[in-house]
mmCIF file of C-alpha atoms in Angstrom:
data_model
loop_
_atom_site.group_PDB
_atom_site.id
_atom_site.type_symbol
_atom_site.label_atom_id
_atom_site.label_comp_id
_atom_site.label_asym_id
_atom_site.label_seq_id
_atom_site.Cartn_x
_atom_site.Cartn_y
_atom_site.Cartn_z
ATOM 1 C CA MET W 265 32.818 14.861 -138.522
ATOM 2 C CA ALA W 266 31.384 15.574 -141.945
ATOM 3 C CA SER W 267 33.348 18.397 -143.448
ATOM 4 C CA SER W 268 31.479 21.483 -144.539
ATOM 5 C CA PRO W 269 32.984 23.852 -147.103
ATOM 6 C CA ASP W 270 31.873 26.864 -145.075
ATOM 7 C CA PRO W 271 33.532 27.274 -141.653
ATOM 8 C CA ARG W 272 30.992 29.989 -140.784
ATOM 9 C CA TYR W 273 28.237 27.358 -140.944
ATOM 10 C CA SER W 274 30.234 25.199 -138.522
ATOM 11 C CA ARG W 275 30.735 28.113 -136.137
ATOM 12 C CA VAL W 276 27.032 29.044 -136.221
ATOM 13 C CA LEU W 277 25.970 25.433 -135.657
ATOM 14 C CA LEU W 278 28.433 25.108 -132.765
ATOM 15 C CA ALA W 279 27.094 28.324 -131.204
ATOM 16 C CA VAL W 280 23.485 27.097 -131.552
ATOM 17 C CA CYS W 281 24.522 23.762 -130.029
ATOM 18 C CA VAL W 282 26.111 25.488 -127.023
ATOM 19 C CA VAL W 283 22.969 27.604 -126.425
ATOM 20 C CA ALA W 284 20.739 24.515 -126.803
ATOM 21 C CA VAL W 285 22.713 22.332 -124.388
ATOM 22 C CA PHE W 286 22.783 25.103 -121.786
ATOM 23 C CA ALA W 287 19.012 25.526 -122.188
ATOM 24 C CA VAL W 288 18.485 21.771 -121.733
ATOM 25 C CA SER W 289 20.830 21.720 -118.744
ATOM 26 C CA GLY W 290 18.592 24.299 -117.050
ATOM 27 C CA THR W 291 15.464 22.138 -117.322
ATOM 28 C CA SER W 292 14.286 19.681 -114.684
ATOM 29 C CA ASP W 293 10.691 19.073 -115.884
ATOM 30 C CA LEU W 294 10.422 15.596 -117.413
ATOM 31 C CA ARG W 295 7.773 16.691 -119.942
ATOM 32 C CA VAL W 296 9.873 19.597 -121.178
ATOM 33 C CA LEU W 297 12.878 17.283 -121.429
ATOM 34 C CA GLY W 298 10.754 14.802 -123.387
ATOM 35 C CA VAL W 299 9.766 17.563 -125.802
ATOM 36 C CA ALA W 300 13.433 18.614 -126.086
ATOM 37 C CA ALA W 301 14.423 15.001 -126.831
ATOM 38 C CA ALA W 302 11.739 14.719 -129.524
ATOM 39 C CA ALA W 303 12.771 18.076 -131.040
ATOM 40 C CA ALA W 304 16.431 17.017 -131.091
ATOM 41 C CA ALA W 305 15.531 13.698 -132.739
ATOM 42 C CA LEU W 306 13.483 15.533 -135.363
ATOM 43 C CA ALA W 307 16.116 18.198 -136.028
ATOM 44 C CA PHE W 308 18.912 15.649 -136.327
ATOM 45 C CA ARG W 309 16.972 12.759 -137.915
ATOM 46 C CA ARG W 310 19.642 12.214 -140.552
ATOM 47 C CA GLY W 311 22.075 9.724 -139.028
ATOM 48 C CA ILE W 312 19.926 9.330 -135.899
ATOM 49 C CA ALA W 313 20.708 5.604 -135.565
ATOM 50 C CA ARG W 314 24.467 6.213 -135.577
ATOM 51 C CA THR W 315 24.220 9.092 -133.092
ATOM 52 C CA THR W 316 21.918 7.087 -130.804
ATOM 53 C CA ARG W 317 24.333 4.155 -130.846
ATOM 54 C CA ARG W 318 27.149 6.504 -129.894
ATOM 55 C CA VAL W 319 25.110 7.955 -127.013
ATOM 56 C CA LEU W 320 24.148 4.447 -125.855
ATOM 57 C CA ARG W 321 27.796 3.392 -125.876
ATOM 58 C CA SER W 322 29.312 6.457 -124.199
ATOM 59 C CA ALA W 323 26.965 8.557 -122.047
ATOM 60 C CA VAL W 324 24.216 6.112 -121.109
ATOM 61 C CA PRO W 325 26.225 3.416 -119.240
ATOM 62 C CA VAL W 326 28.067 5.858 -116.942
ATOM 63 C CA THR W 327 24.984 8.018 -116.309
ATOM 64 C CA SER W 328 22.760 5.001 -115.623
ATOM 65 C CA VAL W 329 25.222 3.532 -113.140
ATOM 66 C CA LEU W 330 25.653 6.942 -111.497
ATOM 67 C CA CYS W 331 21.897 7.498 -111.184
ATOM 68 C CA VAL W 332 21.135 3.973 -109.930
ATOM 69 C CA ALA W 333 24.072 4.014 -107.493
ATOM 70 C CA SER W 334 23.070 7.466 -106.201
ATOM 71 C CA TRP W 335 19.435 6.432 -105.856
ATOM 72 C CA GLY W 336 20.399 3.263 -103.969
ATOM 73 C CA TRP W 337 22.902 5.114 -101.800
ATOM 74 C CA LEU W 338 20.302 7.732 -100.903
ATOM 75 C CA TRP W 339 17.804 5.000 -100.049
ATOM 76 C CA LEU W 340 20.406 3.337 -97.818
ATOM 77 C CA VAL W 341 21.248 6.587 -96.037
ATOM 78 C CA THR W 342 17.716 7.933 -95.577
ATOM 79 C CA ALA W 343 16.113 4.495 -95.031
ATOM 80 C CA ARG W 344 13.279 5.245 -97.443
ATOM 81 C CA PRO W 345 13.093 5.059 -101.252
ATOM 82 C CA PRO W 346 13.776 8.472 -102.790
ATOM 83 C CA ALA W 347 11.601 9.925 -105.579
ATOM 84 C CA THR W 348 12.616 8.599 -108.975
ATOM 85 C CA GLU W 349 11.596 11.643 -111.093
ATOM 86 C CA PRO W 350 14.654 13.796 -110.308
ATOM 87 C CA PHE W 351 16.965 10.899 -111.175
ATOM 88 C CA LEU W 352 15.069 10.234 -114.402
ATOM 89 C CA ALA W 353 15.351 13.936 -115.244
ATOM 90 C CA VAL W 354 19.104 13.873 -114.589
ATOM 91 C CA GLY W 355 19.488 10.840 -116.876
ATOM 92 C CA LEU W 356 17.309 12.298 -119.621
ATOM 93 C CA ARG W 357 19.130 15.649 -119.506
ATOM 94 C CA THR W 358 22.460 13.894 -119.919
ATOM 95 C CA VAL W 359 21.192 11.803 -122.828
ATOM 96 C CA VAL W 360 19.644 14.784 -124.665
ATOM 97 C CA ILE W 361 22.788 16.890 -124.214
ATOM 98 C CA ALA W 362 25.027 14.047 -125.410
ATOM 99 C CA PHE W 363 22.774 13.414 -128.408
ATOM 100 C CA VAL W 364 22.772 17.085 -129.457
ATOM 101 C CA THR W 365 26.552 17.350 -128.997
ATOM 102 C CA PHE W 366 27.325 14.238 -131.054
ATOM 103 C CA ALA W 367 24.767 15.112 -133.749
ATOM 104 C CA VAL W 368 26.232 18.605 -134.165
ATOM 105 C CA LEU W 369 29.803 17.300 -134.197
ATOM 106 C CA GLU W 370 28.909 15.015 -137.085
ATOM 107 C CA ARG W 371 27.735 18.037 -139.038
ATOM 108 C CA VAL W 372 30.614 20.436 -138.449
ATOM 109 C CA ASP W 373 34.291 20.576 -139.272
ATOM 110 C CA LEU W 374 35.735 21.289 -135.851
ATOM 111 C CA PHE W 375 39.219 22.233 -136.993
ATOM 112 C CA ARG W 376 37.971 24.660 -139.633
ATOM 113 C CA ALA W 377 35.606 26.162 -137.071
ATOM 114 C CA LEU W 378 38.470 26.625 -134.605
ATOM 115 C CA ALA W 379 40.832 28.089 -137.202
ATOM 116 C CA PRO W 380 40.593 31.663 -135.833
ATOM 117 C CA TRP W 381 42.162 30.399 -132.581
ATOM 118 C CA PRO W 382 45.558 28.988 -133.721
ATOM 119 C CA THR W 383 46.867 28.205 -130.223
ATOM 120 C CA LEU W 384 43.790 26.147 -129.417
ATOM 121 C CA THR W 385 44.008 24.410 -132.792
ATOM 122 C CA ARG W 386 47.698 23.626 -132.278
ATOM 123 C CA LEU W 387 47.102 22.235 -128.795
ATOM 124 C CA LEU W 388 44.150 20.177 -129.988
ATOM 125 C CA VAL W 389 46.084 18.754 -132.943
ATOM 126 C CA VAL W 390 49.114 17.830 -130.829
ATOM 127 C CA THR W 391 46.942 16.243 -128.151
ATOM 128 C CA LEU W 392 44.832 14.264 -130.611
ATOM 129 C CA ALA W 393 48.001 13.061 -132.355
ATOM 130 C CA GLN W 394 49.457 11.907 -129.055
ATOM 131 C CA ILE W 395 46.186 10.218 -128.057
ATOM 132 C CA HIS W 396 46.276 8.349 -131.364
ATOM 133 C CA ALA W 397 49.878 7.305 -130.692
ATOM 134 C CA LEU W 398 48.940 6.096 -127.218
ATOM 135 C CA ARG W 399 46.033 4.055 -128.538
ATOM 136 C CA LEU W 400 48.340 2.430 -131.076
ATOM 137 C CA LEU W 401 50.843 1.649 -128.336
ATOM 138 C CA ALA W 402 48.138 0.158 -126.106
ATOM 139 C CA THR W 403 46.940 -2.094 -128.957
ATOM 140 C CA GLU W 404 50.505 -3.123 -129.814
ATOM 141 C CA SER W 405 51.293 -3.850 -126.168
ATOM 142 C CA LEU W 406 48.209 -6.046 -125.807
ATOM 143 C CA LEU W 407 49.054 -7.912 -129.021
ATOM 144 C CA GLY W 408 52.647 -8.342 -127.788
ATOM 145 C CA LEU W 409 51.434 -9.688 -124.461
ATOM 146 C CA ARG W 410 49.072 -12.108 -126.199
ATOM 147 C CA SER W 411 51.773 -13.351 -128.549
ATOM 148 C CA ARG W 412 54.087 -14.152 -125.614
ATOM 149 C CA MET W 413 51.486 -16.115 -123.644
ATOM 150 C CA PRO W 414 50.046 -19.549 -124.320
ATOM 151 C CA ARG W 415 46.666 -18.434 -122.967
ATOM 152 C CA LYS W 416 44.567 -15.244 -123.044
ATOM 153 C CA PRO W 417 46.186 -12.680 -120.696
ATOM 154 C CA GLY W 418 44.124 -11.981 -117.584
ATOM 155 C CA ALA W 419 43.933 -8.890 -115.386
ATOM 156 C CA VAL W 420 46.960 -10.000 -113.311
ATOM 157 C CA ASP W 421 49.076 -10.410 -116.475
ATOM 158 C CA VAL W 422 48.047 -6.938 -117.658
ATOM 159 C CA VAL W 423 48.968 -5.416 -114.271
ATOM 160 C CA ARG W 424 52.320 -7.280 -114.323
ATOM 161 C CA GLY W 425 53.039 -5.922 -117.786
ATOM 162 C CA ALA W 426 51.898 -2.391 -116.875
ATOM 163 C CA GLY W 427 55.369 -1.337 -115.644
ATOM 164 C CA GLY W 428 57.036 -2.197 -118.940
ATOM 165 C CA VAL W 429 54.210 -0.657 -120.953
ATOM 166 C CA SER W 430 54.406 2.572 -118.916
ATOM 167 C CA GLY W 431 58.130 2.797 -119.582
ATOM 168 C CA ALA W 432 57.540 2.293 -123.316
ATOM 169 C CA LEU W 433 54.717 4.823 -123.161
ATOM 170 C CA PHE W 434 56.960 7.560 -121.767
ATOM 171 C CA THR W 435 59.743 6.747 -124.230
ATOM 172 C CA LEU W 436 57.266 6.887 -127.113
ATOM 173 C CA CYS W 437 55.864 10.158 -125.791
ATOM 174 C CA ALA W 438 59.366 11.627 -125.658
ATOM 175 C CA ARG W 439 60.086 10.486 -129.221
ATOM 176 C CA ASN W 440 56.760 11.796 -130.501
ATOM 177 C CA ALA W 441 57.323 15.070 -128.699
ATOM 178 C CA ARG W 442 60.679 15.525 -130.433
ATOM 179 C CA ASP W 443 59.205 14.675 -133.848
ATOM 180 C CA VAL W 444 56.275 17.051 -133.412
ATOM 181 C CA SER W 445 58.568 19.771 -132.073
ATOM 182 C CA ASP W 446 60.873 19.445 -135.106
ATOM 183 C CA ALA W 447 57.905 19.405 -137.493
ATOM 184 C CA MET W 448 56.440 22.534 -135.905
ATOM 185 C CA ARG W 449 59.735 24.396 -136.009
ATOM 186 C CA SER W 450 60.244 23.480 -139.657
ATOM 187 C CA ARG W 451 56.807 24.950 -140.419
ATOM 188 C CA GLY W 452 57.695 28.261 -138.817
ATOM 189 C CA PHE W 453 55.936 27.969 -135.455
ATOM 190 C CA MET T 79 35.549 12.689 -110.900
ATOM 191 C CA HIS T 80 34.008 14.370 -113.896
ATOM 192 C CA VAL T 81 30.618 15.850 -113.283
ATOM 193 C CA PRO T 82 28.592 14.740 -116.326
ATOM 194 C CA ASP T 83 26.456 17.061 -118.413
ATOM 195 C CA GLY T 84 23.012 17.541 -116.903
ATOM 196 C CA PHE T 85 24.097 17.243 -113.261
ATOM 197 C CA LEU T 86 24.686 20.984 -112.774
ATOM 198 C CA SER T 87 22.400 23.834 -113.747
ATOM 199 C CA PRO T 88 23.463 27.016 -115.564
ATOM 200 C CA ALA T 89 23.298 28.804 -112.173
ATOM 201 C CA ILE T 90 26.621 27.086 -111.450
ATOM 202 C CA THR T 91 28.041 26.256 -114.869
ATOM 203 C CA LEU T 92 27.814 29.789 -116.300
ATOM 204 C CA PRO T 93 29.685 31.480 -113.406
ATOM 205 C CA ALA T 94 32.291 28.695 -113.674
ATOM 206 C CA TYR T 95 32.757 29.607 -117.353
ATOM 207 C CA ALA T 96 32.980 33.284 -116.399
ATOM 208 C CA ILE T 97 35.864 32.457 -114.057
ATOM 209 C CA SER T 98 37.554 29.971 -116.396
ATOM 210 C CA ALA T 99 37.452 31.974 -119.644
ATOM 211 C CA PRO T 100 39.802 34.812 -118.568
ATOM 212 C CA LEU T 101 42.103 32.265 -116.931
ATOM 213 C CA TRP T 102 42.253 30.235 -120.160
ATOM 214 C CA ALA T 103 43.033 33.379 -122.152
ATOM 215 C CA TRP T 104 45.699 34.491 -119.682
ATOM 216 C CA ALA T 105 47.297 31.045 -119.458
ATOM 217 C CA ALA T 106 47.293 30.613 -123.242
ATOM 218 C CA LYS T 107 48.957 34.002 -123.707
ATOM 219 C CA LYS T 108 51.494 33.442 -120.958
ATOM 220 C CA HIS T 109 52.431 29.795 -121.505
ATOM 221 C CA PHE T 110 51.399 28.770 -125.025
ATOM 222 C CA GLY T 111 52.706 31.492 -127.287
ATOM 223 C CA HIS T 112 55.370 31.068 -129.944
ATOM 224 C CA ALA T 113 58.032 30.782 -127.246
ATOM 225 C CA ALA T 114 56.413 27.514 -126.175
ATOM 226 C CA THR T 115 57.153 25.652 -129.417
ATOM 227 C CA GLU T 116 59.764 23.534 -127.650
ATOM 228 C CA ALA T 117 57.543 22.707 -124.697
ATOM 229 C CA LEU T 118 54.261 22.298 -126.580
ATOM 230 C CA PRO T 119 54.769 18.707 -127.821
ATOM 231 C CA VAL T 120 55.878 17.596 -124.350
ATOM 232 C CA ILE T 121 52.803 19.264 -122.904
ATOM 233 C CA GLY T 122 50.731 17.545 -125.596
ATOM 234 C CA SER T 123 52.268 14.190 -124.645
ATOM 235 C CA LEU T 124 51.518 14.661 -120.980
ATOM 236 C CA THR T 125 48.009 15.841 -121.801
ATOM 237 C CA ALA T 126 47.495 12.680 -123.841
ATOM 238 C CA LEU T 127 48.839 10.599 -120.961
ATOM 239 C CA SER T 128 46.492 12.322 -118.580
ATOM 240 C CA PHE T 129 43.671 11.639 -121.047
ATOM 241 C CA ALA T 130 44.642 7.958 -121.171
ATOM 242 C CA ILE T 131 44.674 7.464 -117.415
ATOM 243 C CA GLN T 132 41.425 9.393 -116.982
ATOM 244 C CA THR T 133 39.523 7.049 -119.272
ATOM 245 C CA ILE T 134 39.376 4.400 -116.529
ATOM 246 C CA MET T 135 36.444 5.737 -114.521
ATOM 247 C CA ILE T 136 34.664 4.011 -111.660
ATOM 248 C CA PRO T 137 31.175 5.466 -111.027
ATOM 249 C CA VAL T 138 30.585 6.235 -107.336
ATOM 250 C CA PRO T 139 27.316 7.131 -105.593
ATOM 251 C CA GLY T 140 26.763 10.864 -105.299
ATOM 252 C CA GLY T 141 26.749 12.006 -108.875
ATOM 253 C CA THR T 142 30.197 11.371 -110.278
ATOM 254 C CA SER T 143 33.015 8.854 -110.673
ATOM 255 C CA THR T 144 36.504 8.329 -109.339
ATOM 256 C CA HIS T 145 39.659 8.059 -111.423
ATOM 257 C CA LEU T 146 43.221 9.290 -111.610
ATOM 258 C CA VAL T 147 43.781 12.811 -112.985
ATOM 259 C CA GLY T 148 47.472 12.977 -113.840
ATOM 260 C CA VAL T 149 47.826 16.701 -114.381
ATOM 261 C CA THR T 150 49.611 17.401 -111.090
ATOM 262 C CA LEU T 151 52.658 16.272 -113.022
ATOM 263 C CA LEU T 152 52.200 19.181 -115.440
ATOM 264 C CA ALA T 153 51.811 21.624 -112.575
ATOM 265 C CA LEU T 154 55.038 20.377 -110.989
ATOM 266 C CA LEU T 155 56.980 20.321 -114.274
ATOM 267 C CA PHE T 156 55.675 23.560 -115.781
ATOM 268 C CA HIS T 157 53.083 25.671 -113.928
ATOM 269 C CA PRO T 158 49.587 25.211 -112.447
ATOM 270 C CA LEU T 159 48.163 27.321 -115.274
ATOM 271 C CA VAL T 160 49.679 24.953 -117.841
ATOM 272 C CA ALA T 161 47.985 22.097 -115.989
ATOM 273 C CA PHE T 162 44.737 24.061 -116.078
ATOM 274 C CA VAL T 163 44.844 24.523 -119.852
ATOM 275 C CA CYS T 164 45.905 20.918 -120.467
ATOM 276 C CA GLU T 165 43.229 19.471 -118.226
ATOM 277 C CA SER T 166 40.649 21.717 -119.910
ATOM 278 C CA LEU T 167 41.805 20.366 -123.246
ATOM 279 C CA THR T 168 41.573 16.775 -122.005
ATOM 280 C CA LEU T 169 38.062 17.473 -120.732
ATOM 281 C CA LEU T 170 37.123 19.082 -124.046
ATOM 282 C CA VAL T 171 38.326 16.067 -126.046
ATOM 283 C CA GLN T 172 36.557 13.694 -123.655
ATOM 284 C CA ALA T 173 33.334 15.687 -123.877
ATOM 285 C CA LEU T 174 33.359 16.086 -127.657
ATOM 286 C CA PHE T 175 34.546 12.665 -128.761
ATOM 287 C CA PHE T 176 33.880 10.273 -125.871
ATOM 288 C CA GLY T 177 30.800 11.622 -124.080
ATOM 289 C CA ALA T 178 32.570 11.886 -120.715
ATOM 290 C CA GLY T 179 31.963 15.040 -118.684
ATOM 291 C CA GLY T 180 30.415 17.542 -121.035
ATOM 292 C CA ILE T 181 30.353 20.972 -122.610
ATOM 293 C CA THR T 182 28.111 22.689 -120.050
ATOM 294 C CA VAL T 183 30.187 21.445 -117.094
ATOM 295 C CA LEU T 184 33.579 22.021 -118.722
ATOM 296 C CA GLY T 185 34.266 25.158 -116.655
ATOM 297 C CA VAL T 186 33.410 23.453 -113.368
ATOM 298 C CA ASN T 187 35.419 20.312 -114.130
ATOM 299 C CA ALA T 188 38.372 22.344 -115.386
ATOM 300 C CA LEU T 189 38.444 24.544 -112.299
ATOM 301 C CA ALA T 190 38.143 21.587 -109.920
ATOM 302 C CA MET T 191 40.459 19.082 -111.610
ATOM 303 C CA GLY T 192 42.677 21.386 -113.648
ATOM 304 C CA LEU T 193 43.235 24.374 -111.390
ATOM 305 C CA LEU T 194 42.396 23.842 -107.711
ATOM 306 C CA GLY T 195 43.855 20.332 -107.454
ATOM 307 C CA PRO T 196 47.116 20.959 -109.321
ATOM 308 C CA LEU T 197 47.518 24.339 -107.591
ATOM 309 C CA ALA T 198 47.196 22.639 -104.199
ATOM 310 C CA GLY T 199 49.699 19.979 -105.319
ATOM 311 C CA TRP T 200 52.109 22.635 -106.595
ATOM 312 C CA LEU T 201 51.894 24.571 -103.317
ATOM 313 C CA VAL T 202 52.450 21.420 -101.244
ATOM 314 C CA HIS T 203 55.434 20.510 -103.425
ATOM 315 C CA ARG T 204 56.957 23.977 -103.101
ATOM 316 C CA ALA T 205 56.492 23.924 -99.352
ATOM 317 C CA LEU T 206 57.994 20.485 -98.804
ATOM 318 C CA ARG T 207 60.602 19.992 -101.541
ATOM 319 C CA GLY T 208 63.309 21.371 -99.251
ATOM 320 C CA PHE T 209 62.856 18.400 -96.937
ATOM 321 C CA SER T 210 62.522 15.570 -99.451
ATOM 322 C CA GLU T 211 61.810 15.824 -103.171
ATOM 323 C CA ARG T 212 60.229 12.377 -103.358
ATOM 324 C CA TRP T 213 57.946 12.864 -100.357
ATOM 325 C CA ALA T 214 57.005 16.327 -101.572
ATOM 326 C CA THR T 215 55.943 14.856 -104.942
ATOM 327 C CA LEU T 216 54.043 12.026 -103.255
ATOM 328 C CA LEU T 217 52.130 14.394 -100.985
ATOM 329 C CA ALA T 218 51.547 16.834 -103.854
ATOM 330 C CA GLY T 219 49.824 14.102 -105.884
ATOM 331 C CA TYR T 220 47.732 13.074 -102.896
ATOM 332 C CA ALA T 221 46.756 16.641 -101.965
ATOM 333 C CA ALA T 222 45.836 17.511 -105.546
ATOM 334 C CA MET T 223 43.456 14.565 -105.732
ATOM 335 C CA GLN T 224 41.773 15.400 -102.422
ATOM 336 C CA VAL T 225 41.325 19.080 -103.251
ATOM 337 C CA SER T 226 39.882 18.310 -106.708
ATOM 338 C CA THR T 227 37.404 15.799 -105.275
ATOM 339 C CA LEU T 228 36.453 18.128 -102.449
ATOM 340 C CA ALA T 229 35.781 20.927 -104.947
ATOM 341 C CA VAL T 230 33.546 18.664 -107.073
ATOM 342 C CA ALA T 231 31.687 17.370 -103.991
ATOM 343 C CA LEU T 232 31.109 20.906 -102.692
ATOM 344 C CA THR T 233 29.872 22.051 -106.102
ATOM 345 C CA LEU T 234 27.381 19.188 -106.297
ATOM 346 C CA GLY T 235 26.334 19.964 -102.720
ATOM 347 C CA LEU T 236 25.806 23.594 -103.694
ATOM 348 C CA GLN T 237 23.661 22.463 -106.632
ATOM 349 C CA HIS T 238 21.480 20.465 -104.254
ATOM 350 C CA ARG T 239 21.207 23.481 -101.929
ATOM 351 C CA LEU T 240 20.187 25.729 -104.845
ATOM 352 C CA ALA T 241 17.642 23.312 -106.360
ATOM 353 C CA PRO T 242 16.979 20.016 -104.539
ATOM 354 C CA GLY T 243 14.525 18.971 -107.264
ATOM 355 C CA TYR T 244 17.198 19.422 -109.915
ATOM 356 C CA PHE T 245 19.946 17.440 -108.187
ATOM 357 C CA PRO T 246 18.462 15.194 -105.487
ATOM 358 C CA MET T 247 21.646 14.163 -103.627
ATOM 359 C CA PRO T 248 22.331 16.095 -100.391
ATOM 360 C CA ILE T 249 25.903 17.177 -99.697
ATOM 361 C CA GLU T 250 26.420 14.646 -96.889
ATOM 362 C CA VAL T 251 25.673 11.806 -99.280
ATOM 363 C CA THR T 252 27.737 13.229 -102.145
ATOM 364 C CA PHE T 253 30.626 14.058 -99.847
ATOM 365 C CA THR T 254 30.802 10.558 -98.352
ATOM 366 C CA GLY T 255 30.312 8.828 -101.689
ATOM 367 C CA MET T 256 33.135 10.768 -103.292
ATOM 368 C CA MET T 257 35.683 11.350 -100.552
ATOM 369 C CA VAL T 258 35.918 7.802 -99.174
ATOM 370 C CA PRO T 259 37.222 6.201 -102.431
ATOM 371 C CA THR T 260 39.460 9.205 -103.096
ATOM 372 C CA LEU T 261 41.006 9.244 -99.636
ATOM 373 C CA THR T 262 41.598 5.516 -99.573
ATOM 374 C CA ILE T 263 42.294 4.414 -103.165
ATOM 375 C CA ALA T 264 42.458 7.079 -105.867
ATOM 376 C CA GLY T 265 44.556 9.529 -103.769
ATOM 377 C CA PRO T 266 47.377 7.079 -102.932
ATOM 378 C CA VAL T 267 47.403 5.715 -106.514
ATOM 379 C CA GLU T 268 47.598 9.251 -107.945
ATOM 380 C CA ALA T 269 50.433 10.059 -105.522
ATOM 381 C CA LEU T 270 52.390 6.974 -106.611
ATOM 382 C CA TYR T 271 51.708 7.700 -110.291
ATOM 383 C CA THR T 272 53.012 11.263 -109.886
ATOM 384 C CA VAL T 273 56.256 10.081 -108.249
ATOM 385 C CA PHE T 274 56.749 7.281 -110.800
ATOM 386 C CA ALA T 275 55.995 9.425 -113.840
ATOM 387 C CA LEU T 276 58.128 12.353 -112.663
ATOM 388 C CA SER T 277 61.054 10.072 -112.037
ATOM 389 C CA LEU T 278 60.686 8.434 -115.490
ATOM 390 C CA LEU T 279 60.331 11.804 -117.218
ATOM 391 C CA ARG T 280 63.485 13.098 -115.559
ATOM 392 C CA LYS T 281 65.341 9.981 -116.648
ATOM 393 C CA ALA T 282 64.005 10.354 -120.203
ATOM 394 C CA GLN T 283 65.114 14.038 -120.182
ATOM 395 C CA PHE T 284 62.654 15.659 -122.521
ATOM 396 C CA ARG T 285 65.325 17.614 -124.401
ATOM 397 C CA GLY T 286 66.258 19.548 -121.309
ATOM 398 C CA ILE T 287 62.734 20.852 -120.777
ATOM 399 C CA VAL T 288 62.276 18.645 -117.759
ATOM 400 C CA ALA T 289 64.865 19.645 -115.194
#
């Protein structure tokens, strides 16, 4: 998220993004979607490689598997190959929407834009902080597991260790919750 | 069981937002005001936990994926509306930062996974807790999962009915593809998770917030 000095700019860009993604989500014509994809690429050409990589890593794998699995499943059920265009349109819609969302998020300061809604901001901050804590715990747990084993831990080892990790996870959550609660009270919330 | 962006048209997503928006406002006013300072971090923790367990998604045929949800716990500990707000927040974070679900389908996903499922779980728990607390929790987790999945499957089926060229999967196909893994795997695992987590949380005693 590149920070912008003007939160109004962020809010306007977010509003335009919402309108654009809803407009794209209402389109099923492949040509129109192609034009939308080209327009999005042109409008957000700065940092296009980074945004594309992000889309390829996050939205594309799940959507591709979903579309291929659905297409195959439909073929199996109806005993004839279904048309590919609707599935291509579904995939392209998802990719364009994800691209626009990520590109806009890189250009706005989300927290400044959400400042007029303090409850939402508070919830978002607390949740993101806890997600960060959980990611740290997951990394530490994996490193701990590795350090205690002579070989690389497999799926069975991870499942075996899941009970202990879950216990630590809840304890850490409780501790974090107390810390955040104290911090919020001390700041007058 | 997130429906990804692009799988539902505005004919469904906009009415879902129209239903969700007043519920979000009402829930935020009722449960997340200044009086909630004590509970907010705990809610944030459980939201983060729910986020963590939802990141393991298995795509299934029919237009979505299967995974645990984890917000039934919030409905049982606090209120179904708290679960609704927290699940919406999880979905928002997933959509904005991880490309899962999406902005246009946020209302639909939130209503299915955050409201209908946890509400069903909460009702089952209230109805059965007099007999056995543990069994009531187990069945609440299972029911919540089934209701959420059913809601998503029906919504995708409705999308196909409205515009078959937009979403090509008929309801029979979507329904089978989604309900079979949920009934057999995800539902029981969610039920066990709910019992396990609730028992751990009660042992940890979140500063008296968790009874």
